Coordinates of N, CA and C and ligand atoms in Angstrom, one line a residue:
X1 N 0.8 -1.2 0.0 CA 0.0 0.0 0.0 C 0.9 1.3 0.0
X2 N 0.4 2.4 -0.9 CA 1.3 3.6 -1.0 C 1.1 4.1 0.5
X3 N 1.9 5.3 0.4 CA 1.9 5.8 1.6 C 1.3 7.5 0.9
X4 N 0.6 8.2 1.8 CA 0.5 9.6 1.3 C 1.7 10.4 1.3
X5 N 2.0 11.5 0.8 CA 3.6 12.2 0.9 C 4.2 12.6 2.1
X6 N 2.7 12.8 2.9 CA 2.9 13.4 4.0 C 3.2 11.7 4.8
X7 N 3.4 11.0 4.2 CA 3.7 9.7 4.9 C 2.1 8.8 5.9
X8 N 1.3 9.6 5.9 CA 0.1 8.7 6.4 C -0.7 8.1 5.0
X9 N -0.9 6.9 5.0 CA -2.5 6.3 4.3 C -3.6 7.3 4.3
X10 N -4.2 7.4 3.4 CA -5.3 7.9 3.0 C -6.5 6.6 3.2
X11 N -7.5 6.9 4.3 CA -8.1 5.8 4.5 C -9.7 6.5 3.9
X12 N -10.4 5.6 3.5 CA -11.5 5.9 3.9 C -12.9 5.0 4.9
X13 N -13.9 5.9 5.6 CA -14.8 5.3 6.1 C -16.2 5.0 6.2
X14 N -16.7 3.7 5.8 CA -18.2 3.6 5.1 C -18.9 3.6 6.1
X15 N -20.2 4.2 6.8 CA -21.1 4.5 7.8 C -22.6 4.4 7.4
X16 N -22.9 3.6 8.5 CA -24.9 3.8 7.8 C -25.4 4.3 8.9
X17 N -24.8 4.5 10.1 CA -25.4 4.8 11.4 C -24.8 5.8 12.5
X18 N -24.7 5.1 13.4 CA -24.0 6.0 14.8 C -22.7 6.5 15.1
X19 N -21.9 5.5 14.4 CA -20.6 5.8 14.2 C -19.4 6.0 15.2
X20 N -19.8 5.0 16.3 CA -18.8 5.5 17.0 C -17.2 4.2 16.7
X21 N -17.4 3.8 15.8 CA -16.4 2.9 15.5 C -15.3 4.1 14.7
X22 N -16.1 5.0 13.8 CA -16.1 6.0 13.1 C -14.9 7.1 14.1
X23 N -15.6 7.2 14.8 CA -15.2 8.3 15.9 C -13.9 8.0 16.3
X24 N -13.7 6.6 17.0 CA -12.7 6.5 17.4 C -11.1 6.0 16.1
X25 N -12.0 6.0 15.1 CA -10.5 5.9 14.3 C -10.2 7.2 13.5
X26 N -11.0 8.2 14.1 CA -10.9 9.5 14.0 C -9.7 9.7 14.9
X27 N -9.8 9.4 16.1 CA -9.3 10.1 17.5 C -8.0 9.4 17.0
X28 N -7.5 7.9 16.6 CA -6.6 7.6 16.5 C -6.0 8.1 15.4
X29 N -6.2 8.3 14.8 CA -5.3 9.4 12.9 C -5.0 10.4 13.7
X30 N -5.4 11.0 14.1 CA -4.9 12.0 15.2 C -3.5 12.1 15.6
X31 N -3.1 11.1 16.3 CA -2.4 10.9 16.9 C -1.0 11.5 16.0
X32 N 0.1 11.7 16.5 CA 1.3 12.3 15.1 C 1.4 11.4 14.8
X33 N 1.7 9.8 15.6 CA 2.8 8.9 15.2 C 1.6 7.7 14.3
X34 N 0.4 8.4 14.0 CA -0.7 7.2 13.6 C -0.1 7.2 12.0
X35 N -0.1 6.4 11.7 CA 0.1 5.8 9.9 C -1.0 6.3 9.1
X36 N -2.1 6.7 9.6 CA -2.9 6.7 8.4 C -3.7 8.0 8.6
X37 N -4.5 8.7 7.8 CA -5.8 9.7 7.5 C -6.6 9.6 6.9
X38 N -7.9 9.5 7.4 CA -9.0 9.7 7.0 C -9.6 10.7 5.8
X39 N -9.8 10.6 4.6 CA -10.1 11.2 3.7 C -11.3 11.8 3.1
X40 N -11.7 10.4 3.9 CA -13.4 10.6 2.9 C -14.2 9.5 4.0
X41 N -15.3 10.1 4.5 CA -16.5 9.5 4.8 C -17.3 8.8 4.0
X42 N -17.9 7.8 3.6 CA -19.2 7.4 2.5 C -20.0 7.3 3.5
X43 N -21.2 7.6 3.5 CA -22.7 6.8 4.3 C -23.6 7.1 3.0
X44 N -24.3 6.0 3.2 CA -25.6 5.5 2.4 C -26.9 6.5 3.3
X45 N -26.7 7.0 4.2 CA -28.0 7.3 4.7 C -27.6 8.4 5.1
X46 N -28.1 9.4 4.7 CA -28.0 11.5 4.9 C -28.4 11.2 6.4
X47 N -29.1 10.5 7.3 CA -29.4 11.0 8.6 C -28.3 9.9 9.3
X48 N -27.0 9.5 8.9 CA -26.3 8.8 9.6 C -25.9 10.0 11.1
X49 N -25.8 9.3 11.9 CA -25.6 10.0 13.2 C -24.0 10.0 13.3
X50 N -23.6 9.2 12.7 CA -22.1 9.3 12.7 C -21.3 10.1 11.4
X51 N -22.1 10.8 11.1 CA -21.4 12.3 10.3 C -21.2 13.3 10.7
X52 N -22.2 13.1 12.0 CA -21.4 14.8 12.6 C -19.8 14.7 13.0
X53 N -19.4 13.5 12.8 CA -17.6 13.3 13.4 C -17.2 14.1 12.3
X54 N -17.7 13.1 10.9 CA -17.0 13.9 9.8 C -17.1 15.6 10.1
X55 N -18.1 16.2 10.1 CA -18.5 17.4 10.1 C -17.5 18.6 11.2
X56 N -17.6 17.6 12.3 CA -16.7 18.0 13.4 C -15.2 18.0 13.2
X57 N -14.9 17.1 12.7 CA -12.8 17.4 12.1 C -13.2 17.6 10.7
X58 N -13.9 18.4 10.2 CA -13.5 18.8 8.7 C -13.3 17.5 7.7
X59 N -14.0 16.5 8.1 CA -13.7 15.6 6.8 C -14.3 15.7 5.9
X60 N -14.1 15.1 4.8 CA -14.8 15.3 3.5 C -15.9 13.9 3.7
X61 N -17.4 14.6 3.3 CA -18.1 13.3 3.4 C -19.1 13.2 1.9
X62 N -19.6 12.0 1.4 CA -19.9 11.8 1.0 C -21.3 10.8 0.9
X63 N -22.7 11.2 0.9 CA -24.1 10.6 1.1 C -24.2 10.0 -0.2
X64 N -24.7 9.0 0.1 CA -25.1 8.5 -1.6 C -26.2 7.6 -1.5
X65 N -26.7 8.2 -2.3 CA -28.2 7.3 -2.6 C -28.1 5.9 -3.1
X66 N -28.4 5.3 -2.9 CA -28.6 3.5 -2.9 C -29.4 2.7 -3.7
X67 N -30.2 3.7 -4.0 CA -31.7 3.1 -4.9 C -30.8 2.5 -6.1
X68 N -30.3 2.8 -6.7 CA -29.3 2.0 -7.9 C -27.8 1.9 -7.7
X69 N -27.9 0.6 -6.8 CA -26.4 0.2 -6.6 C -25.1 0.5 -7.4
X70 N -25.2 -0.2 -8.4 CA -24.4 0.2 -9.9 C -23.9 1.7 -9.9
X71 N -25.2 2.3 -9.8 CA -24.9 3.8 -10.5 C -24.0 4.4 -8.9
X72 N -24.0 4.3 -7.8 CA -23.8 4.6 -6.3 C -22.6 4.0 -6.3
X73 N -22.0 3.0 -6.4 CA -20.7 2.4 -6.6 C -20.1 2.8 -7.4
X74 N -20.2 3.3 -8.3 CA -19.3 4.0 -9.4 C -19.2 5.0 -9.0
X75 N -20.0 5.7 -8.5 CA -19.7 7.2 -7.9 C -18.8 7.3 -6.7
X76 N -18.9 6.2 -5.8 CA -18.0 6.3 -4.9 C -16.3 5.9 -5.3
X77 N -16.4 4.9 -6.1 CA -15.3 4.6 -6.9 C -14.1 5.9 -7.2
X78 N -15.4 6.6 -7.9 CA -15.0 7.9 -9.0 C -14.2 8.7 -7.6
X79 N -14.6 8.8 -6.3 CA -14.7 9.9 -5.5 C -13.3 9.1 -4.7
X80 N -13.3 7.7 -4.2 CA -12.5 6.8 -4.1 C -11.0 7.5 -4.8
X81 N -11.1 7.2 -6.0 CA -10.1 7.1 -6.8 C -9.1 8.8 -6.5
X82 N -10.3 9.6 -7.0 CA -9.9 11.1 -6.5 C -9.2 11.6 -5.6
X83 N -9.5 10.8 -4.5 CA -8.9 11.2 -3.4 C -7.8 10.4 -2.7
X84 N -7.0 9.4 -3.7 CA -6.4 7.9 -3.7 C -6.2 7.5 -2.3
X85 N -7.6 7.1 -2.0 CA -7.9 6.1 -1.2 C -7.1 4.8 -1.3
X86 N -6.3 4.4 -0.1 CA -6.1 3.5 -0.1 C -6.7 2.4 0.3
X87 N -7.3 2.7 1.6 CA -8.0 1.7 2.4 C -9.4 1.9 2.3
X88 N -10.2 0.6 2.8 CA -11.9 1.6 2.7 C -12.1 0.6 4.2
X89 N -12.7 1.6 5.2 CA -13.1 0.3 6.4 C -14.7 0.7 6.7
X90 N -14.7 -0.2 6.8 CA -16.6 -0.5 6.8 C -16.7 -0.4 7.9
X91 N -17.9 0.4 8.8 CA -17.7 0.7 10.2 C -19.3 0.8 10.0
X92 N -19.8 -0.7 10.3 CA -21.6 -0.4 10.7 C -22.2 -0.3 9.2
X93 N -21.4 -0.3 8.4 CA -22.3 0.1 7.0 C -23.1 -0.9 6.4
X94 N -24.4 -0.8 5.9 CA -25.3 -1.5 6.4 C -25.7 -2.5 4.5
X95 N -24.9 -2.0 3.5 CA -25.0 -2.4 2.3 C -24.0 -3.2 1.5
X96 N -23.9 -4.0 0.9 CA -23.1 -5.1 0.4 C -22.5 -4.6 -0.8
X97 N -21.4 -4.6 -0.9 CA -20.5 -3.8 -2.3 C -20.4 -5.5 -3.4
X98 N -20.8 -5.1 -4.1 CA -21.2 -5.8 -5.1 C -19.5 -6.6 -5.4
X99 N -19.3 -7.5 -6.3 CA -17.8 -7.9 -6.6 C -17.1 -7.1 -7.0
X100 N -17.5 -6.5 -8.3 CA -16.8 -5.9 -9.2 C -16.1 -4.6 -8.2
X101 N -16.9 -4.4 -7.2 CA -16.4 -2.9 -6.4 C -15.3 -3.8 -5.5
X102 N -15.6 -4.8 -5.0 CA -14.1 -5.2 -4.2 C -13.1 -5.6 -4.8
X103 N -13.4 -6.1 -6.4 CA -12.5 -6.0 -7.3 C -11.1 -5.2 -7.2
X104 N -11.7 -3.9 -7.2 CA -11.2 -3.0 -7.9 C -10.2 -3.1 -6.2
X105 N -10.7 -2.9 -5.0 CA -10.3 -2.8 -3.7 C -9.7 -3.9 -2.9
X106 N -9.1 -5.3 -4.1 CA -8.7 -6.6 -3.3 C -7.7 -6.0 -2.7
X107 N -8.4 -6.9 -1.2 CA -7.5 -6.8 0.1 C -7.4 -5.3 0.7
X108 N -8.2 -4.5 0.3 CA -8.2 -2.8 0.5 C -9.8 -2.6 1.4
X109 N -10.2 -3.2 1.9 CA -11.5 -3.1 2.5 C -11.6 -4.3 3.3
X110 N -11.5 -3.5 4.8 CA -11.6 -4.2 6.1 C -12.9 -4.3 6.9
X111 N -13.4 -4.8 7.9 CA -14.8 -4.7 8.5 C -14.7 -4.9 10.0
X112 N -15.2 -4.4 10.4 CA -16.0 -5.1 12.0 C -16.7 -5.5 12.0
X113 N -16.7 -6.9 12.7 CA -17.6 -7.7 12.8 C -18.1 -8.0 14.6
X114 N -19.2 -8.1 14.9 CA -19.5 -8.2 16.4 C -19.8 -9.7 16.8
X115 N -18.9 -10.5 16.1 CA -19.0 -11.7 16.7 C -17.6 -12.3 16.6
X116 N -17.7 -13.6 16.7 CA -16.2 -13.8 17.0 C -16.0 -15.2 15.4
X117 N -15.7 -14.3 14.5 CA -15.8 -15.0 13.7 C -15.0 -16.5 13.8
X118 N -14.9 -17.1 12.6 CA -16.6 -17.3 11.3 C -18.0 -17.9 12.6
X119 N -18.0 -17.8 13.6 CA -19.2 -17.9 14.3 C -20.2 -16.5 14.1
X120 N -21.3 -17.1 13.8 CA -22.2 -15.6 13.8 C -22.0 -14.7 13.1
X121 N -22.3 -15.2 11.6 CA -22.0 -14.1 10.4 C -23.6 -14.0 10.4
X122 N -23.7 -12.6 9.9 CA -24.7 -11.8 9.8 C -25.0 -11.0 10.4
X123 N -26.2 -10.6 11.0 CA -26.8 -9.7 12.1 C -27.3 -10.7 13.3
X124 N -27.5 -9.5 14.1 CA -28.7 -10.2 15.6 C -27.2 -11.1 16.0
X125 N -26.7 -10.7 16.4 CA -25.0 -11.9 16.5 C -25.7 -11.7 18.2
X126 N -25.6 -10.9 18.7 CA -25.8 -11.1 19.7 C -26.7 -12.0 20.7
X127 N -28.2 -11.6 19.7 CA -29.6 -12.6 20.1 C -29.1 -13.9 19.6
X128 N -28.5 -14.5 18.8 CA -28.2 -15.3 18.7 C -26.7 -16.3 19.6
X129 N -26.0 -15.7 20.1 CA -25.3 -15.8 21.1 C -25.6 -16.2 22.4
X130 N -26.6 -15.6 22.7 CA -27.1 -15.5 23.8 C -28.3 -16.8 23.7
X131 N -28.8 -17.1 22.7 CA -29.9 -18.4 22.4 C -29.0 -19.5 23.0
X132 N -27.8 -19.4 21.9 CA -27.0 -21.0 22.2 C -26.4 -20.9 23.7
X133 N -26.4 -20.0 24.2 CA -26.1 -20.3 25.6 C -24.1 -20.1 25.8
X134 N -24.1 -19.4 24.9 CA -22.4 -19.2 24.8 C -21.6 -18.7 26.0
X135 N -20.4 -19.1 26.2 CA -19.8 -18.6 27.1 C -19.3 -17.3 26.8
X136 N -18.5 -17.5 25.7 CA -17.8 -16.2 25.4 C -18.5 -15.6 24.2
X137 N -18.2 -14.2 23.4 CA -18.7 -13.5 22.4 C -17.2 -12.6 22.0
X138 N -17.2 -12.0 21.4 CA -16.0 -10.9 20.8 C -16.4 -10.4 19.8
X139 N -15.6 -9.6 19.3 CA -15.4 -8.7 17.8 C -14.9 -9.2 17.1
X140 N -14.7 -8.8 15.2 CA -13.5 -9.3 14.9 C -13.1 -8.8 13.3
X141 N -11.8 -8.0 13.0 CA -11.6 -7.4 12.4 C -11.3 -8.5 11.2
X142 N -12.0 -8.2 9.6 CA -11.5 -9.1 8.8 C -11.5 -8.5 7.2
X143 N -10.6 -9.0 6.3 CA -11.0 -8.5 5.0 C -12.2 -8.9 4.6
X144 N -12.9 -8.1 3.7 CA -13.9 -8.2 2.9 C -13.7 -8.8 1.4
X145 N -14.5 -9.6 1.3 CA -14.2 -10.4 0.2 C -16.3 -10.8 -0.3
X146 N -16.2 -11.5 -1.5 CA -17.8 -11.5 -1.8 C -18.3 -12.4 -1.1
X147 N -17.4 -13.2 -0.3 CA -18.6 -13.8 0.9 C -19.5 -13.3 2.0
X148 N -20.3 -12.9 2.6 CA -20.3 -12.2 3.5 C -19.8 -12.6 5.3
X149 N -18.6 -11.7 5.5 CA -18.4 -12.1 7.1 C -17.6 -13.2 6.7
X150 N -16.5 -13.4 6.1 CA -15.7 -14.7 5.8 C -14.6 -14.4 5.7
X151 N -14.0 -13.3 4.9 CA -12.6 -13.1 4.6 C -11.7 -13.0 5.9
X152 N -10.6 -13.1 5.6 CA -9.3 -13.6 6.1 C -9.2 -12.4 8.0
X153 N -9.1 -12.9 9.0 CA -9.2 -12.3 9.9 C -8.3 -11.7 9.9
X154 N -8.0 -10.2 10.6 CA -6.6 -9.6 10.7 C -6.7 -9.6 12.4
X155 N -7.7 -9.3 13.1 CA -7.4 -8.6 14.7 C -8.9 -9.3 15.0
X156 N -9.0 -9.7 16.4 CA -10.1 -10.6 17.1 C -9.8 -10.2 18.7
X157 N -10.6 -10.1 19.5 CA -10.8 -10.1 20.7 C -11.9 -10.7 21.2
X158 N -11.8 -11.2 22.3 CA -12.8 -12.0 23.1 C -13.3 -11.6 24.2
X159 N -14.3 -11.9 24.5 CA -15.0 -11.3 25.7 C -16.4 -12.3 26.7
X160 N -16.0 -12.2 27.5 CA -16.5 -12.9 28.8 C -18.1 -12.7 28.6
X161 N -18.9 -13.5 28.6 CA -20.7 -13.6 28.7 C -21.1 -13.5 30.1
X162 N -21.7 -12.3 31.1 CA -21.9 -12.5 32.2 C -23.6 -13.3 32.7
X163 N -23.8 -13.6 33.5 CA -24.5 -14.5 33.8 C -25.9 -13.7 33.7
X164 N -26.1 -12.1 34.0 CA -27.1 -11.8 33.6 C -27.2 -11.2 32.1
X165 N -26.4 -11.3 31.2 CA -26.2 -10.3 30.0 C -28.0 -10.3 29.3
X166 N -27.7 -9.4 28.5 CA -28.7 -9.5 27.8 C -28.2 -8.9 26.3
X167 N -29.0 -8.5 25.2 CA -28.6 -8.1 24.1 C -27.8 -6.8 24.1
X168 N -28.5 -5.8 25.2 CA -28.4 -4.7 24.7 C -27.0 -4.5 25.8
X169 N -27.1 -5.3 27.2 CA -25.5 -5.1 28.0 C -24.3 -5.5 26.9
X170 N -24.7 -6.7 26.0 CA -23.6 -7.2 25.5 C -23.1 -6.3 24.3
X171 N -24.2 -6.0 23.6 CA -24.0 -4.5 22.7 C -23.6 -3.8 23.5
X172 N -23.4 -3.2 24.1 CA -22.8 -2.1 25.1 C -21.1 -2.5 25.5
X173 N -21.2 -3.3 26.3 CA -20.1 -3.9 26.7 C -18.9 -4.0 25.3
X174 N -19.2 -5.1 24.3 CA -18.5 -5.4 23.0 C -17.9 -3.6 22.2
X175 N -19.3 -2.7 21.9 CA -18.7 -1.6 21.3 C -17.4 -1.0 21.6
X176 N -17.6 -0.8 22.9 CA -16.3 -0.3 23.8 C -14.8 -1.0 23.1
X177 N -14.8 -2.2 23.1 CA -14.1 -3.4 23.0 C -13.6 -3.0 21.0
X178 N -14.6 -2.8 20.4 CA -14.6 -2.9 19.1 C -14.0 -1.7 18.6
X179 N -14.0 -0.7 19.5 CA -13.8 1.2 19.5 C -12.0 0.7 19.8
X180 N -11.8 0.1 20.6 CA -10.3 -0.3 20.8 C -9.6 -1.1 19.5
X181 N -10.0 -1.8 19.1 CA -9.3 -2.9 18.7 C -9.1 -2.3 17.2
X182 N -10.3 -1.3 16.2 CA -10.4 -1.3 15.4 C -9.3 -0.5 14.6
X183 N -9.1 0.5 15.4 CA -8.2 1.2 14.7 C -6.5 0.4 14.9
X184 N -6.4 -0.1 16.2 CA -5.2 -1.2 16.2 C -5.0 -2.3 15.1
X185 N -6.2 -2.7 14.7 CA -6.4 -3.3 13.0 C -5.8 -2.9 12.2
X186 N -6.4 -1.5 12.1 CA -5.5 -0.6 10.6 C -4.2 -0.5 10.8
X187 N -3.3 -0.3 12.1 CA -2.5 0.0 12.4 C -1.4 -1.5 11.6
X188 N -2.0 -2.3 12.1 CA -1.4 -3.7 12.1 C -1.5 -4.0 10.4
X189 N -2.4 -3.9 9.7 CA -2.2 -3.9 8.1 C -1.7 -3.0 7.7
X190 N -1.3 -1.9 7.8 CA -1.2 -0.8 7.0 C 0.2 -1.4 7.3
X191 N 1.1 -1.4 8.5 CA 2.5 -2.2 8.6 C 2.7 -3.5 7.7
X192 N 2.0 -4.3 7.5 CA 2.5 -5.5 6.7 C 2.2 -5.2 5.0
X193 N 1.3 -4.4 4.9 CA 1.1 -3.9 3.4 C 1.8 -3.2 2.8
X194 N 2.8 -2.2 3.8 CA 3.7 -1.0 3.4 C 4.8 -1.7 2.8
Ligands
GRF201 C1 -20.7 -2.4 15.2 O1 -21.2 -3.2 16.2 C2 -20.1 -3.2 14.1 O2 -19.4 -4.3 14.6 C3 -21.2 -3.5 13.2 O3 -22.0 -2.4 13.2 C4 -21.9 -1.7 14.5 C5 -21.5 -0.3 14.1 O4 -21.4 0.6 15.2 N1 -20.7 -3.9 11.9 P1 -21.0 2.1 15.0 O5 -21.9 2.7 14.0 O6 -19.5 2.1 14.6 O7 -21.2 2.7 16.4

């Protein structure tokens, strides 16, 4: 992966929601000694709650309508390309990038996942978690590839199921967890890709 001149990655981050995965790899670009910068926001949805970050450090964001996939991936592409994005990290984004778009991004598009993969691909990871009677649950940072929730793990953490948990403690508890780990992800590829 290039480096920008100023020596950070040019990253970008896809959003459909709240964003605090968003937020905290905000806080970590920050940092002097961080490898990378945030370039470009994507969210599929104008009322994402996690734009006012972008809004708040001056990033450049980008809304895109979704009704025609095709036509919405090209455009991000176009905007992608412009701004030579190196990385793209999916943070909560709630829409499936077609092949031809990870194509163009093999191995350049990372994810968080709230389960401990390959256990618990999809959504509801948690209500489902919680059914089987599991002991443990975690995050888990991985490439994106056209499977969904399958590509190659880079970063995983684990975490303890407490005896009263419920959906919304363990969503609570895990975010925290995922706000840590995720930008330590980027950290950790952007080193072995350089
Ligand atoms: C996180 O739980 C992430 O693992 C999942 O979507 C949620 C996004 O949360 N893919 P946030 O928008 O980053 O707060």
């Amino acid at each position: 992966m290039e480096k920008l001149s100023g020596k950070k990655t040019a990253i970008s981050v896809f959003i459909s929601g709240r964003g605090s995965n968003l937020k905290s790899l905000i806080k970590f670009s920050k940092i002097k000694k961080s490898s990378f910068k945030i370039k470009l926001v994507v969210s599929n949805n104008k009322n994402a709650a996690g734009l006012k970050y972008a809004i708040k450090n001056r990033i450049n964001f980008l809304v895109i309508n979704y009704k025609n996939k095709s036509k919405a991936e090209k455009k991000i592409l176009k905007t992608l390309k412009k701004k030579k994005i190196k990385l793209i990290c999916l943070a909560g984004f709630m829409k499936i990038l077609s092949k031809n778009f990870i194509k163009e991004f093999k191995f350049k598009i990372i994810n968080i996942h709230p389960s401990l993969l390959p256990k618990y691909k999809g959504l509801n990871t948690h209500k489902r978690v919680l059914e089987n009677n599991e002991k443990f649950t975690g995050c888990t940072v991985h490439f994106v590839t056209s499977r969904l929730d399958s590509g190659k793990i880079i970063f995983q953490r684990k975490m303890k199921i407490l005896k009263n948990d419920t959906e919304q403690k363990l969503a609570k508890r895990l975010i925290k967890i995922e706000n840590k780990i995720y930008p330590l992800a980027v950290k950790k590829i952007l080193k072995f890709n350089l």
